[in-house]
Short mmCIF file of C-alpha atoms and ligand atoms in Angstrom, two decimals:
data_model
loop_
_atom_site.label_atom_id
_atom_site.label_comp_id
_atom_site.label_asym_id
_atom_site.label_seq_id
_atom_site.Cartn_x
_atom_site.Cartn_y
_atom_site.Cartn_z
CA MET A 1 36.98 4.39 132.64
CA ALA A 2 40.57 4.25 133.74
CA SER A 3 42.15 2.93 136.88
CA LEU A 4 43.33 5.42 139.49
CA ALA A 5 46.88 4.54 140.31
CA GLY A 6 47.38 4.14 144.01
CA ALA A 7 43.74 4.36 145.02
CA GLY A 8 42.21 1.25 143.55
CA LEU A 9 39.33 3.35 142.25
CA GLN A 10 37.79 3.85 138.85
CA PHE A 11 36.20 6.98 137.49
CA HIS A 12 32.60 6.64 136.48
CA THR A 13 31.67 9.08 133.72
CA ILE A 14 28.16 10.45 133.42
CA ALA A 15 27.86 11.99 129.98
CA HIS A 16 26.36 15.43 129.93
CA HIS A 17 25.31 17.38 126.90
CA THR A 18 25.93 21.03 127.37
CA SER A 19 23.01 23.38 127.62
CA VAL A 20 25.23 26.18 126.34
CA SER A 21 25.07 26.92 122.62
CA GLU A 22 28.26 27.02 120.54
CA ASP A 23 27.74 30.74 120.04
CA ALA A 24 27.29 31.44 123.74
CA ARG A 25 30.43 29.47 124.55
CA ALA A 26 32.40 31.26 121.84
CA ALA A 27 31.31 34.59 123.36
CA VAL A 28 32.53 33.49 126.81
CA LEU A 29 35.84 32.22 125.44
CA ALA A 30 36.43 35.48 123.58
CA ASN A 31 36.22 37.40 126.84
CA PRO A 32 36.41 34.97 129.77
CA GLY A 33 37.35 37.35 132.60
CA PHE A 34 38.28 35.47 135.76
CA GLY A 35 36.19 33.00 137.74
CA THR A 36 32.72 33.84 136.50
CA HIS A 37 32.08 31.22 133.79
CA PHE A 38 32.22 27.48 134.31
CA THR A 39 32.48 24.37 132.16
CA ASP A 40 29.91 21.58 131.79
CA HIS A 41 31.40 18.97 134.11
CA MET A 42 32.88 18.45 137.55
CA VAL A 43 34.76 15.65 139.28
CA THR A 44 33.69 14.39 142.69
CA ILE A 45 35.38 11.78 144.88
CA GLU A 46 34.10 10.80 148.32
CA TRP A 47 36.10 9.89 151.42
CA THR A 48 34.73 8.21 154.51
CA ASP A 49 36.54 7.08 157.60
CA GLY A 50 37.34 3.37 157.38
CA ARG A 51 36.66 3.19 153.64
CA GLY A 52 38.98 5.83 152.27
CA TRP A 53 38.48 7.36 148.79
CA HIS A 54 35.59 6.00 146.74
CA ASP A 55 32.92 6.88 144.18
CA ALA A 56 34.99 8.88 141.72
CA VAL A 57 32.60 10.48 139.26
CA ILE A 58 32.93 12.85 136.32
CA GLY A 59 29.45 14.19 135.89
CA PRO A 60 27.44 17.27 135.04
CA ARG A 61 28.44 20.39 136.96
CA GLN A 62 25.66 20.92 139.47
CA PRO A 63 24.94 22.16 143.01
CA ILE A 64 26.06 19.86 145.82
CA ALA A 65 23.70 18.77 148.58
CA LEU A 66 25.10 19.38 152.05
CA ASP A 67 23.60 18.73 155.45
CA PRO A 68 23.24 22.09 157.27
CA ALA A 69 25.46 20.60 160.01
CA ALA A 70 28.26 19.74 157.54
CA ALA A 71 31.53 20.55 159.29
CA VAL A 72 32.81 22.78 156.47
CA LEU A 73 29.91 25.18 157.04
CA HIS A 74 30.81 25.66 160.71
CA TYR A 75 34.53 25.20 161.18
CA ALA A 76 35.80 25.91 157.64
CA GLN A 77 37.55 22.60 157.15
CA GLU A 78 38.30 23.31 153.49
CA ILE A 79 41.36 23.39 151.25
CA PHE A 80 41.82 24.19 147.57
CA GLU A 81 44.27 24.48 144.71
CA GLY A 82 44.55 26.56 141.56
CA LEU A 83 46.25 25.48 138.33
CA LYS A 84 45.81 26.02 134.63
CA ALA A 85 45.48 24.06 131.39
CA TYR A 86 46.92 25.89 128.38
CA LYS A 87 46.20 25.53 124.73
CA GLN A 88 49.69 25.34 123.32
CA THR A 89 50.80 26.98 120.11
CA ASP A 90 50.72 23.58 118.34
CA ALA A 91 47.04 23.20 119.47
CA SER A 92 47.85 20.49 122.04
CA ILE A 93 46.73 20.93 125.65
CA ALA A 94 49.02 20.93 128.66
CA LEU A 95 48.93 21.35 132.41
CA PHE A 96 51.72 23.21 134.20
CA ARG A 97 53.27 21.33 137.15
CA PRO A 98 50.06 19.60 138.35
CA GLU A 99 52.16 17.27 140.53
CA ALA A 100 53.35 20.30 142.50
CA ASN A 101 49.73 21.33 143.15
CA ALA A 102 48.93 17.75 144.20
CA ALA A 103 51.83 17.78 146.68
CA ARG A 104 50.83 21.19 148.10
CA PHE A 105 47.21 20.01 148.36
CA ASN A 106 48.36 17.21 150.64
CA GLN A 107 50.45 19.58 152.73
CA SER A 108 47.33 21.72 153.16
CA ALA A 109 45.33 18.56 153.99
CA GLN A 110 47.80 17.68 156.75
CA ARG A 111 47.52 21.15 158.30
CA LEU A 112 43.71 21.09 158.20
CA ALA A 113 43.48 17.52 159.60
CA MET A 114 42.01 16.19 156.35
CA PRO A 115 42.76 12.96 154.48
CA GLU A 116 45.47 13.06 151.84
CA LEU A 117 44.54 12.28 148.25
CA PRO A 118 47.08 10.16 146.31
CA GLU A 119 48.92 12.58 144.01
CA ALA A 120 48.20 10.37 140.99
CA VAL A 121 44.47 10.61 141.72
CA PHE A 122 44.61 14.40 142.02
CA VAL A 123 46.40 14.68 138.67
CA GLU A 124 44.14 12.15 136.94
CA ALA A 125 41.01 13.92 138.19
CA VAL A 126 42.25 17.23 136.80
CA GLU A 127 43.30 15.63 133.51
CA LYS A 128 39.96 13.91 133.04
CA LEU A 129 38.06 17.14 133.59
CA VAL A 130 40.24 18.99 131.08
CA GLN A 131 39.75 16.17 128.55
CA ILE A 132 35.97 16.15 128.80
CA ASP A 133 35.65 19.96 128.84
CA ARG A 134 38.42 20.73 126.32
CA ALA A 135 35.99 22.78 124.21
CA TRP A 136 36.06 25.34 127.04
CA ILE A 137 39.77 26.17 126.84
CA PRO A 138 40.22 29.68 125.51
CA ASP A 139 42.96 30.50 123.08
CA GLY A 140 45.42 33.34 122.94
CA GLU A 141 47.59 35.51 125.14
CA GLY A 142 46.79 35.34 128.83
CA ALA A 143 44.02 32.79 128.29
CA SER A 144 43.72 29.36 129.90
CA LEU A 145 41.35 26.98 131.63
CA TYR A 146 41.64 27.62 135.37
CA LEU A 147 41.17 24.47 137.43
CA ARG A 148 39.97 24.56 140.98
CA PRO A 149 40.37 21.29 142.92
CA PHE A 150 39.09 21.53 146.50
CA MET A 151 38.07 19.40 149.46
CA ILE A 152 35.33 19.99 152.04
CA ALA A 153 34.33 18.28 155.27
CA THR A 154 30.82 16.94 154.67
CA GLU A 155 30.13 15.08 157.91
CA ALA A 156 27.07 16.37 159.82
CA PHE A 157 28.54 16.88 163.27
CA LEU A 158 28.84 19.97 165.43
CA GLY A 159 31.61 18.83 167.77
CA VAL A 160 34.98 20.39 167.05
CA ARG A 161 37.17 17.57 165.72
CA PRO A 162 38.34 16.44 162.27
CA ALA A 163 35.36 15.23 160.23
CA LYS A 164 34.95 11.61 159.21
CA GLN A 165 33.55 12.34 155.77
CA TYR A 166 34.89 14.51 152.92
CA LYS A 167 34.26 15.38 149.31
CA PHE A 168 36.98 16.20 146.78
CA ILE A 169 35.72 18.22 143.82
CA VAL A 170 37.30 19.71 140.72
CA ILE A 171 35.62 22.46 138.71
CA ALA A 172 36.97 24.42 135.75
CA SER A 173 36.59 27.99 134.57
CA PRO A 174 37.82 29.60 131.35
CA ALA A 175 40.11 32.44 132.38
CA GLY A 176 41.71 35.56 130.98
CA TYR A 177 43.64 38.20 132.88
CA TYR A 178 43.13 38.29 136.66
CA PHE A 179 43.43 42.06 136.93
CA LYS A 180 40.67 43.97 135.17
CA SER A 181 42.50 47.24 134.87
CA GLY A 182 44.80 46.10 132.05
CA ALA A 183 47.22 48.76 133.34
CA PRO A 184 50.95 48.12 132.82
CA ALA A 185 51.40 47.81 136.59
CA VAL A 186 49.15 47.42 139.62
CA SER A 187 49.09 49.49 142.77
CA ILE A 188 49.06 47.96 146.21
CA TRP A 189 47.99 48.95 149.69
CA VAL A 190 50.05 47.98 152.75
CA SER A 191 47.54 46.47 155.15
CA ASP A 192 47.42 47.00 158.89
CA TYR A 193 45.70 43.64 159.11
CA THR A 194 47.65 40.42 159.42
CA ARG A 195 47.19 37.51 157.02
CA ALA A 196 49.00 34.77 158.92
CA ALA A 197 50.86 34.33 162.18
CA PRO A 198 53.68 31.91 163.04
CA GLY A 199 52.18 28.52 163.80
CA GLY A 200 48.97 29.41 161.94
CA THR A 201 47.73 28.30 158.52
CA GLY A 202 49.55 30.79 156.27
CA ALA A 203 51.44 28.09 154.35
CA ALA A 204 48.25 26.10 153.70
CA LYS A 205 45.84 26.90 150.90
CA CYS A 206 42.69 26.91 153.01
CA GLY A 207 39.57 28.99 152.48
CA GLY A 208 39.84 30.57 155.92
CA ASN A 209 42.99 32.46 154.94
CA TYR A 210 41.10 34.09 152.09
CA ALA A 211 38.03 34.88 154.21
CA ALA A 212 40.36 36.76 156.55
CA SER A 213 41.86 38.67 153.60
CA LEU A 214 38.54 40.03 152.31
CA VAL A 215 38.28 43.08 154.59
CA PRO A 216 41.92 44.12 153.93
CA GLN A 217 41.42 43.56 150.19
CA ALA A 218 38.15 45.54 150.21
CA GLU A 219 39.98 48.33 152.05
CA ALA A 220 42.66 48.37 149.34
CA ILE A 221 40.01 48.62 146.61
CA ALA A 222 38.12 51.35 148.49
CA ARG A 223 41.35 53.36 148.61
CA GLY A 224 41.81 52.95 144.88
CA HIS A 225 44.40 50.15 144.86
CA ASP A 226 44.34 46.77 143.12
CA GLN A 227 45.72 44.49 145.81
CA VAL A 228 46.81 44.32 149.40
CA VAL A 229 50.28 43.44 150.71
CA PHE A 230 50.63 41.84 154.13
CA LEU A 231 53.47 42.31 156.60
CA ASP A 232 54.54 39.78 159.22
CA ALA A 233 52.38 39.34 162.31
CA ALA A 234 55.06 39.69 164.99
CA GLU A 235 56.83 42.93 164.05
CA HIS A 236 54.61 44.30 161.28
CA LYS A 237 57.82 45.07 159.46
CA TRP A 238 58.74 42.27 157.05
CA ILE A 239 57.03 41.92 153.68
CA GLU A 240 55.24 38.61 153.27
CA GLU A 241 52.96 38.38 150.22
CA LEU A 242 49.79 39.70 148.60
CA GLY A 243 46.33 38.25 149.23
CA GLY A 244 46.77 35.74 146.40
CA MET A 245 50.30 36.16 145.04
CA ASN A 246 53.95 35.97 146.06
CA LEU A 247 56.40 38.85 145.58
CA TYR A 248 59.76 39.40 143.91
CA PHE A 249 62.03 42.44 144.19
CA VAL A 250 64.60 43.35 141.50
CA PHE A 251 67.70 45.45 142.27
CA ASP A 252 69.83 47.64 140.02
CA ASP A 253 72.66 45.07 139.97
CA GLY A 254 70.23 42.48 138.54
CA THR A 255 69.80 40.62 141.84
CA LEU A 256 66.37 39.23 142.70
CA LEU A 257 64.94 38.79 146.16
CA THR A 258 61.81 36.96 147.27
CA PRO A 259 60.64 36.65 150.88
CA SER A 260 61.77 33.35 152.36
CA LEU A 261 59.19 30.69 153.18
CA THR A 262 58.88 31.22 156.89
CA GLY A 263 55.76 29.12 157.38
CA THR A 264 53.39 32.08 157.13
CA ILE A 265 53.70 32.47 153.34
CA LEU A 266 52.08 30.23 150.72
CA PRO A 267 54.84 28.32 148.87
CA GLY A 268 53.82 29.40 145.38
CA ILE A 269 54.51 27.16 142.41
CA THR A 270 55.03 30.20 140.19
CA ARG A 271 57.47 31.59 142.78
CA ASP A 272 59.36 28.30 142.74
CA SER A 273 59.38 28.12 138.92
CA LEU A 274 60.74 31.66 138.67
CA LEU A 275 63.50 30.86 141.17
CA THR A 276 64.64 28.09 138.83
CA LEU A 277 64.30 30.18 135.66
CA ALA A 278 66.14 33.16 137.15
CA ARG A 279 69.04 30.99 138.36
CA GLU A 280 69.19 29.41 134.92
CA GLU A 281 69.58 32.92 133.48
CA GLY A 282 72.61 33.37 135.71
CA LEU A 283 70.82 35.83 137.97
CA LYS A 284 71.54 35.96 141.67
CA VAL A 285 68.38 35.13 143.61
CA GLU A 286 68.10 35.53 147.32
CA GLU A 287 65.37 34.17 149.58
CA SER A 288 65.40 36.34 152.65
CA ARG A 289 63.55 38.89 154.75
CA TYR A 290 62.94 42.34 153.30
CA SER A 291 61.33 45.13 155.27
CA LEU A 292 58.79 47.73 154.18
CA ASP A 293 61.18 50.50 155.32
CA GLN A 294 63.99 49.08 153.21
CA TRP A 295 61.66 48.68 150.22
CA ARG A 296 60.68 52.35 150.46
CA ALA A 297 64.29 53.49 150.93
CA ASP A 298 65.60 51.33 148.06
CA ALA A 299 62.82 52.50 145.73
CA GLY A 300 63.70 56.09 146.65
CA SER A 301 67.44 55.68 146.09
CA GLY A 302 66.98 53.77 142.83
CA LYS A 303 68.63 50.63 144.23
CA LEU A 304 65.32 48.80 143.82
CA VAL A 305 64.22 49.00 140.20
CA GLU A 306 61.29 46.57 139.88
CA THR A 307 58.79 44.65 142.00
CA PHE A 308 56.39 42.05 140.72
CA ALA A 309 53.70 39.73 142.02
CA CYS A 310 53.43 36.15 140.80
CA GLY A 311 50.90 33.37 141.00
CA THR A 312 48.83 31.03 138.87
CA ALA A 313 45.96 33.47 138.45
CA ALA A 314 48.09 36.64 138.18
CA VAL A 315 51.03 35.01 136.28
CA VAL A 316 53.67 37.79 136.60
CA THR A 317 52.22 41.22 137.36
CA PRO A 318 54.37 44.33 137.84
CA ILE A 319 53.76 46.54 140.85
CA GLY A 320 54.05 50.25 140.16
CA LYS A 321 52.98 52.00 143.31
CA VAL A 322 52.86 51.18 147.01
CA THR A 323 50.75 53.08 149.53
CA GLY A 324 50.56 52.68 153.29
CA ARG A 325 49.79 54.74 156.38
CA ASP A 326 53.20 56.39 156.05
CA GLY A 327 52.65 57.57 152.48
CA GLU A 328 53.25 56.42 148.99
CA PHE A 329 56.21 55.44 146.84
CA THR A 330 56.69 54.56 143.20
CA ILE A 331 58.82 51.70 141.91
CA GLY A 332 61.05 52.53 138.95
CA SER A 333 59.00 54.43 136.40
CA GLY A 334 55.76 53.10 137.93
CA GLY A 335 55.23 50.74 135.01
CA SER A 336 56.62 47.37 134.05
CA GLY A 337 60.33 46.62 134.30
CA GLN A 338 62.66 44.79 131.94
CA LEU A 339 63.53 41.81 134.10
CA THR A 340 59.88 41.35 135.07
CA GLN A 341 58.99 41.15 131.37
CA LYS A 342 61.87 38.83 130.59
CA LEU A 343 61.02 36.34 133.34
CA LYS A 344 57.34 36.47 132.48
CA ALA A 345 58.13 35.76 128.82
CA LYS A 346 60.32 32.80 129.77
CA LEU A 347 57.63 31.31 131.99
CA VAL A 348 54.78 31.87 129.53
CA ALA A 349 56.85 30.42 126.67
CA ILE A 350 57.21 27.16 128.61
CA GLN A 351 53.53 27.11 129.56
CA ARG A 352 52.55 27.68 125.90
CA GLY A 353 54.95 25.07 124.57
CA ASP A 354 57.04 27.71 122.76
CA ALA A 355 60.20 26.99 124.76
CA GLN A 356 61.88 23.75 125.69
CA ASP A 357 60.54 22.20 128.89
CA LYS A 358 63.86 21.32 130.52
CA HIS A 359 62.37 20.67 133.94
CA GLY A 360 59.50 18.32 133.12
CA TRP A 361 56.93 20.95 134.13
CA ILE A 362 54.58 20.39 131.19
CA ARG A 363 52.09 17.52 131.28
CA LYS A 364 50.46 17.04 127.91
CA ILE A 365 46.86 15.94 127.80
CA SER A 366 45.73 13.69 124.99
N1 PLP B 1 50.12 33.34 147.71
C1 PLP B 1 48.81 33.17 147.89
C2 PLP B 1 48.19 33.62 149.17
C3 PLP B 1 48.02 32.56 146.88
O1 PLP B 1 46.71 32.40 147.03
C4 PLP B 1 48.67 32.16 145.68
C5 PLP B 1 47.89 31.54 144.61
O2 PLP B 1 47.71 30.37 144.55
C6 PLP B 1 50.04 32.34 145.57
C7 PLP B 1 50.73 32.95 146.60
C8 PLP B 1 50.77 31.90 144.36
O3 PLP B 1 50.83 30.48 144.29
P1 PLP B 1 50.92 29.72 142.92
O4 PLP B 1 52.06 30.31 142.19
O5 PLP B 1 51.14 28.31 143.29
O6 PLP B 1 49.62 29.93 142.22
C1 COI B 2 45.63 31.20 142.25
O1 COI B 2 46.45 31.96 141.73
O2 COI B 2 45.42 30.08 141.79
C2 COI B 2 44.89 31.56 143.45
O3 COI B 2 44.36 30.71 144.07
C3 COI B 2 44.81 32.96 143.83
C4 COI B 2 43.42 33.48 143.91
C5 COI B 2 43.53 34.91 144.28
C6 COI B 2 42.65 33.33 142.64
#
């Protein structure tokens, strides 16, 4: 039991002996995939109006009981985060920028009219889950323990207003590569659908945004592509982001461009980390608007040499081909580019503890 700074709470731990054999776990860790296997424990913390956060428990991972009138089931009052714990080369365990996820979680909470969770509590909850389930962290290139903190409105009430009761939960899932194909670059489909409009919830990490992305994503898959790219809602012209990743464009003079955070794009922590790393490399990085027409023209003329997607799940993933209603274009050679590989290597080296952590991004777990 340890105190939760800022919340006056203590975690209660309910020991749970795994029902999974060592051999079965080893088989999962050897080939974890993404999001299909889960660890033995979960964290839950309750919030009620007037009482605030209480009953912090680390217990066996199990189904949660919800009243059929629970607000989350009707009005989608839900937010989540995604971050990873890495087994470092020296066998220690570390989280990458968990404080940044905690801060974004609270920004999402504000937008969805939910209570904020003290950042120290968010980080401690994640740390405690990693500690207790450390046997589930896979080793090796591209492998990590993916952590999914989330909050749901649990109050049984059908009126449309912010709920007065919530549950914060953290679950964990051993993870490998997000994209199954293993291809050197992914192909993307330019959607006619809109992900987020000005004044909407695009900058928040709420489940509703992802529900709305499922039809466009399914359309991309049906057409033989890996992911969908969304354009802005007003003009259907400016490139925003993928369903679950931000974008970077690389030009032949070594300049990088990433769409600016207009309020409709999720402010990615990987995006932000790469901005810092690229500037440190002496590269010129621009945050601005970039249109689909310009992307196509620049890819055609050779001015644009690389494009990559970035995010916690996808890390840094090159984009080789882009298809939309107006046809298809290839970026560079259609594979992975040099700067994409260089930036990915820099980021992964920090996450793995192979490079100096100059920015205080690594949080070691004992
Ligand atoms: N954009 C969207 C819509 C996402 O879901 C994600 C993933 O979390 C990202 C971008 C990348 O964010 P991050 O780098 O913080 O994982
Ligand atoms: C993440 O990268 O953490 C996300 O939440 C994206 C999702 C597509 C898995």
